[in-house]
Amino acid sequence: MDGISVQTGGQATISPQTCRAWEDAHSVGMYAKRDIVLVRGEGATVWDGAGRAYLDCTAGVGVANVGHANAAVADAVSRQARLLVTCHGMFYNDARARLLKQLADIAPPGIDRFFLCNSGSEAVEGALKFARMATGRSEVVAMVRGFHGKTFGALSATWEAKYREPFEPLVPGFRHVPLNDAAVLAEAVSERTAAVLLEIIQGEGGIRPASAEFLEAARRLCDERGALLIVDEVQTGLGRTGSWFACQGMGLRPDLVTMAKALGGGLAMGAVGVGPRVENLQRLTHTTTFGGAPIACAAASAVIAEVRRLDLLRHAAEAGGAFIDRLRVLNLRKVREVRGRGLMVGVELRQKAGPFLLPLAERGVLAMLAGNLVLRFLPPLVISEAELERVAAALEEVLHA
Ligand SMILES: Cc1ncc(COP(=O)(O)O)c(C=O)c1O
């Protein structure tokens, strides 16, 4: 076949030019592409087809928490692939049982039953349906700048108009209130509200943390008015902010929690965790062929074990905290604010952030945007202090240029 160049040592099997040409010709083109062909990763580093290394502060958008090509995850996946890849939820399975027990051990207090699925959007869909079923109500209060995915239910909860409007009419009954405005939330939550849905730190919305007072008000209003509190931890979960789930760091007890991204160590996996108020879930009303597949469960079990073995909660909190402090003294002429917790970090600029991505990549750092003004850093949690210093130095350089 044209363009094939077989290489050794885990390199790409097609040339970068062919790779670009085939993706451009044969994908529907939903992604704004950068002109980089990534072919390999290890720890916090990824390499392009020409052998150029980058510190990866995208981590697949917060997926590779335990590092690229993590050996324990790779071993668990290959072992399970030779044992049993698939096992529908109609049967019991040892890999799934082990993961469910591990999830119950790390989840926020009271969350001890899980629905396993395949993505963040699917976890949000599940949480919304469970909340409606448990309460018999249909309204949902979500947040301005919240992001929950792009399937129809999740998209109805997502705030950004440019994602929503092309697909209206969406699911009815959703409204958005400003994050951190408890008075407006109090007006919005009623006896018709099935759930309040929020992120502890808004990811796509610009790395915007919910305040402790707002979270406390959300919990109280849900209790008073019989609504359920769904915390979307798809981006914040699995150690990203220095605790297993960001709500634990805030002392918040949700009724439902969604997770995905880092959970499967790179394999597609999501989950909804539910607490004691989520009752009356009727059999077969929400199912999935692939959810809870042994191969994904084995990967997720290895991810949880690796976070423990490498002490990544502490590392994310300490190294992330130092990184944030370091960034706070950067060029104040260009930087409006540095926000975040652990290794979920946003640098809001006084000008568009997009033009800084290429200069950063030229200095060996891959970062992302979170809205027009915010540079977002979600490195693998295994990134070292020395590597974070290289990221900070590269950012300092491009901001001064
Ligand atoms: C908080 C949050 N929820 C849900 C999603 C959707 O997840 P997925 O892209 O896996 O469907 C995302 C994705 O970025 C997210 O950040």
PDB file of C-alpha atoms in Angstrom, residues 114-233:
ATOM      1  CA  PHE A 114     -21.687   1.999  39.935  1.00  0.00           C
ATOM      2  CA  PHE A 115     -22.912   1.808  36.387  1.00  0.00           C
ATOM      3  CA  LEU A 116     -19.975   1.138  34.081  1.00  0.00           C
ATOM      4  CA  CYS A 117     -20.035   2.655  30.600  1.00  0.00           C
ATOM      5  CA  ASN A 118     -17.707   3.896  27.870  1.00  0.00           C
ATOM      6  CA  SER A 119     -17.243   7.672  27.954  1.00  0.00           C
ATOM      7  CA  GLY A 120     -17.838  10.854  29.888  1.00  0.00           C
ATOM      8  CA  SER A 121     -20.939  11.796  27.916  1.00  0.00           C
ATOM      9  CA  GLU A 122     -22.367   8.369  28.490  1.00  0.00           C
ATOM     10  CA  ALA A 123     -21.702   8.658  32.224  1.00  0.00           C
ATOM     11  CA  VAL A 124     -23.565  11.985  32.262  1.00  0.00           C
ATOM     12  CA  GLU A 125     -26.461  10.456  30.285  1.00  0.00           C
ATOM     13  CA  GLY A 126     -26.660   7.688  32.868  1.00  0.00           C
ATOM     14  CA  ALA A 127     -26.544  10.091  35.809  1.00  0.00           C
ATOM     15  CA  LEU A 128     -29.332  12.233  34.322  1.00  0.00           C
ATOM     16  CA  LYS A 129     -31.540   9.221  33.673  1.00  0.00           C
ATOM     17  CA  PHE A 130     -30.902   7.776  37.139  1.00  0.00           C
ATOM     18  CA  ALA A 131     -31.733  11.124  38.750  1.00  0.00           C
ATOM     19  CA  ARG A 132     -34.986  11.346  36.799  1.00  0.00           C
ATOM     20  CA  MET A 133     -35.909   7.781  37.641  1.00  0.00           C
ATOM     21  CA  ALA A 134     -35.063   8.102  41.334  1.00  0.00           C
ATOM     22  CA  THR A 135     -36.939  11.391  41.844  1.00  0.00           C
ATOM     23  CA  GLY A 136     -39.774  11.033  39.328  1.00  0.00           C
ATOM     24  CA  ARG A 137     -38.933  14.619  38.299  1.00  0.00           C
ATOM     25  CA  SER A 138     -37.582  15.889  34.997  1.00  0.00           C
ATOM     26  CA  GLU A 139     -35.914  19.295  35.461  1.00  0.00           C
ATOM     27  CA  VAL A 140     -32.162  19.803  35.718  1.00  0.00           C
ATOM     28  CA  VAL A 141     -30.277  22.870  36.870  1.00  0.00           C
ATOM     29  CA  ALA A 142     -26.802  23.053  35.306  1.00  0.00           C
ATOM     30  CA  MET A 143     -24.166  25.791  35.328  1.00  0.00           C
ATOM     31  CA  VAL A 144     -23.223  28.616  33.000  1.00  0.00           C
ATOM     32  CA  ARG A 145     -19.917  27.565  31.345  1.00  0.00           C
ATOM     33  CA  GLY A 146     -20.536  23.942  32.373  1.00  0.00           C
ATOM     34  CA  PHE A 147     -19.442  21.217  29.984  1.00  0.00           C
ATOM     35  CA  HIS A 148     -20.853  17.699  30.158  1.00  0.00           C
ATOM     36  CA  GLY A 149     -20.411  16.251  26.675  1.00  0.00           C
ATOM     37  CA  LYS A 150     -22.128  16.320  23.303  1.00  0.00           C
ATOM     38  CA  THR A 151     -24.654  13.483  23.195  1.00  0.00           C
ATOM     39  CA  PHE A 152     -28.224  14.784  23.383  1.00  0.00           C
ATOM     40  CA  GLY A 153     -28.794  14.574  27.142  1.00  0.00           C
ATOM     41  CA  ALA A 154     -25.287  15.667  28.053  1.00  0.00           C
ATOM     42  CA  LEU A 155     -25.431  18.410  25.416  1.00  0.00           C
ATOM     43  CA  SER A 156     -28.652  19.706  26.961  1.00  0.00           C
ATOM     44  CA  ALA A 157     -26.655  20.239  30.157  1.00  0.00           C
ATOM     45  CA  THR A 158     -23.658  21.739  28.334  1.00  0.00           C
ATOM     46  CA  TRP A 159     -23.804  25.517  28.296  1.00  0.00           C
ATOM     47  CA  GLU A 160     -21.874  26.645  25.210  1.00  0.00           C
ATOM     48  CA  ALA A 161     -24.357  27.898  22.574  1.00  0.00           C
ATOM     49  CA  LYS A 162     -22.204  27.015  19.570  1.00  0.00           C
ATOM     50  CA  TYR A 163     -22.358  23.340  20.528  1.00  0.00           C
ATOM     51  CA  ARG A 164     -26.061  23.381  21.411  1.00  0.00           C
ATOM     52  CA  GLU A 165     -27.771  25.526  18.808  1.00  0.00           C
ATOM     53  CA  PRO A 166     -27.097  23.420  15.676  1.00  0.00           C
ATOM     54  CA  PHE A 167     -28.861  20.482  17.350  1.00  0.00           C
ATOM     55  CA  GLU A 168     -31.926  22.077  18.909  1.00  0.00           C
ATOM     56  CA  PRO A 169     -34.483  21.084  19.975  1.00  0.00           C
ATOM     57  CA  LEU A 170     -32.591  19.377  22.790  1.00  0.00           C
ATOM     58  CA  VAL A 171     -33.961  17.564  25.832  1.00  0.00           C
ATOM     59  CA  PRO A 172     -36.435  19.889  27.598  1.00  0.00           C
ATOM     60  CA  GLY A 173     -36.249  20.882  31.259  1.00  0.00           C
ATOM     61  CA  PHE A 174     -32.627  22.108  31.474  1.00  0.00           C
ATOM     62  CA  ARG A 175     -31.628  25.557  32.667  1.00  0.00           C
ATOM     63  CA  HIS A 176     -28.276  27.164  33.415  1.00  0.00           C
ATOM     64  CA  VAL A 177     -27.393  29.359  36.394  1.00  0.00           C
ATOM     65  CA  PRO A 178     -24.105  31.161  37.087  1.00  0.00           C
ATOM     66  CA  LEU A 179     -21.511  29.167  39.020  1.00  0.00           C
ATOM     67  CA  ASN A 180     -20.901  30.535  42.521  1.00  0.00           C
ATOM     68  CA  ASP A 181     -24.155  32.522  42.745  1.00  0.00           C
ATOM     69  CA  ALA A 182     -26.073  30.769  45.520  1.00  0.00           C
ATOM     70  CA  ALA A 183     -28.965  33.261  45.394  1.00  0.00           C
ATOM     71  CA  VAL A 184     -29.743  32.506  41.732  1.00  0.00           C
ATOM     72  CA  LEU A 185     -29.363  28.781  42.406  1.00  0.00           C
ATOM     73  CA  ALA A 186     -31.861  29.071  45.257  1.00  0.00           C
ATOM     74  CA  GLU A 187     -34.400  30.598  42.842  1.00  0.00           C
ATOM     75  CA  ALA A 188     -33.805  27.875  40.243  1.00  0.00           C
ATOM     76  CA  VAL A 189     -34.081  24.720  42.391  1.00  0.00           C
ATOM     77  CA  SER A 190     -37.691  23.732  43.074  1.00  0.00           C
ATOM     78  CA  GLU A 191     -39.813  20.677  43.847  1.00  0.00           C
ATOM     79  CA  ARG A 192     -39.734  19.953  40.093  1.00  0.00           C
ATOM     80  CA  THR A 193     -35.919  19.712  40.051  1.00  0.00           C
ATOM     81  CA  ALA A 194     -34.559  16.198  39.588  1.00  0.00           C
ATOM     82  CA  ALA A 195     -30.914  17.248  39.839  1.00  0.00           C
ATOM     83  CA  VAL A 196     -28.394  20.009  40.161  1.00  0.00           C
ATOM     84  CA  LEU A 197     -25.423  19.167  37.919  1.00  0.00           C
ATOM     85  CA  LEU A 198     -22.017  20.816  38.325  1.00  0.00           C
ATOM     86  CA  GLU A 199     -18.256  20.420  37.971  1.00  0.00           C
ATOM     87  CA  ILE A 200     -16.127  21.141  41.054  1.00  0.00           C
ATOM     88  CA  ILE A 201     -13.670  22.893  38.726  1.00  0.00           C
ATOM     89  CA  GLN A 202     -15.096  23.690  35.301  1.00  0.00           C
ATOM     90  CA  GLY A 203     -12.666  22.242  32.780  1.00  0.00           C
ATOM     91  CA  GLU A 204     -13.718  23.165  29.239  1.00  0.00           C
ATOM     92  CA  GLY A 205     -15.341  26.286  30.723  1.00  0.00           C
ATOM     93  CA  GLY A 206     -11.953  27.786  31.641  1.00  0.00           C
ATOM     94  CA  ILE A 207     -10.608  26.061  34.807  1.00  0.00           C
ATOM     95  CA  ARG A 208     -13.101  27.823  37.075  1.00  0.00           C
ATOM     96  CA  PRO A 209     -13.416  26.421  40.600  1.00  0.00           C
ATOM     97  CA  ALA A 210     -16.739  26.284  42.428  1.00  0.00           C
ATOM     98  CA  SER A 211     -16.507  28.044  45.785  1.00  0.00           C
ATOM     99  CA  ALA A 212     -16.936  26.128  49.042  1.00  0.00           C
ATOM    100  CA  GLU A 213     -19.925  28.341  49.926  1.00  0.00           C
ATOM    101  CA  PHE A 214     -21.624  27.620  46.607  1.00  0.00           C
ATOM    102  CA  LEU A 215     -21.112  23.871  46.933  1.00  0.00           C
ATOM    103  CA  GLU A 216     -22.443  23.962  50.470  1.00  0.00           C
ATOM    104  CA  ALA A 217     -25.500  25.910  49.257  1.00  0.00           C
ATOM    105  CA  ALA A 218     -26.056  23.432  46.403  1.00  0.00           C
ATOM    106  CA  ARG A 219     -25.990  20.512  48.841  1.00  0.00           C
ATOM    107  CA  ARG A 220     -28.384  22.241  51.240  1.00  0.00           C
ATOM    108  CA  LEU A 221     -30.833  23.314  48.502  1.00  0.00           C
ATOM    109  CA  CYS A 222     -30.916  19.794  47.068  1.00  0.00           C
ATOM    110  CA  ASP A 223     -31.620  18.376  50.539  1.00  0.00           C
ATOM    111  CA  GLU A 224     -34.334  20.928  51.294  1.00  0.00           C
ATOM    112  CA  ARG A 225     -36.100  20.546  47.956  1.00  0.00           C
ATOM    113  CA  GLY A 226     -35.683  16.826  47.325  1.00  0.00           C
ATOM    114  CA  ALA A 227     -33.354  17.164  44.344  1.00  0.00           C
ATOM    115  CA  LEU A 228     -30.203  15.103  43.755  1.00  0.00           C
ATOM    116  CA  LEU A 229     -26.728  16.560  43.437  1.00  0.00           C
ATOM    117  CA  ILE A 230     -24.721  15.235  40.475  1.00  0.00           C
ATOM    118  CA  VAL A 231     -21.031  16.069  40.479  1.00  0.00           C
ATOM    119  CA  ASP A 232     -19.387  15.629  37.076  1.00  0.00           C
ATOM    120  CA  GLU A 233     -15.834  14.456  37.788  1.00  0.00           C
TER     121      GLU A 233
END
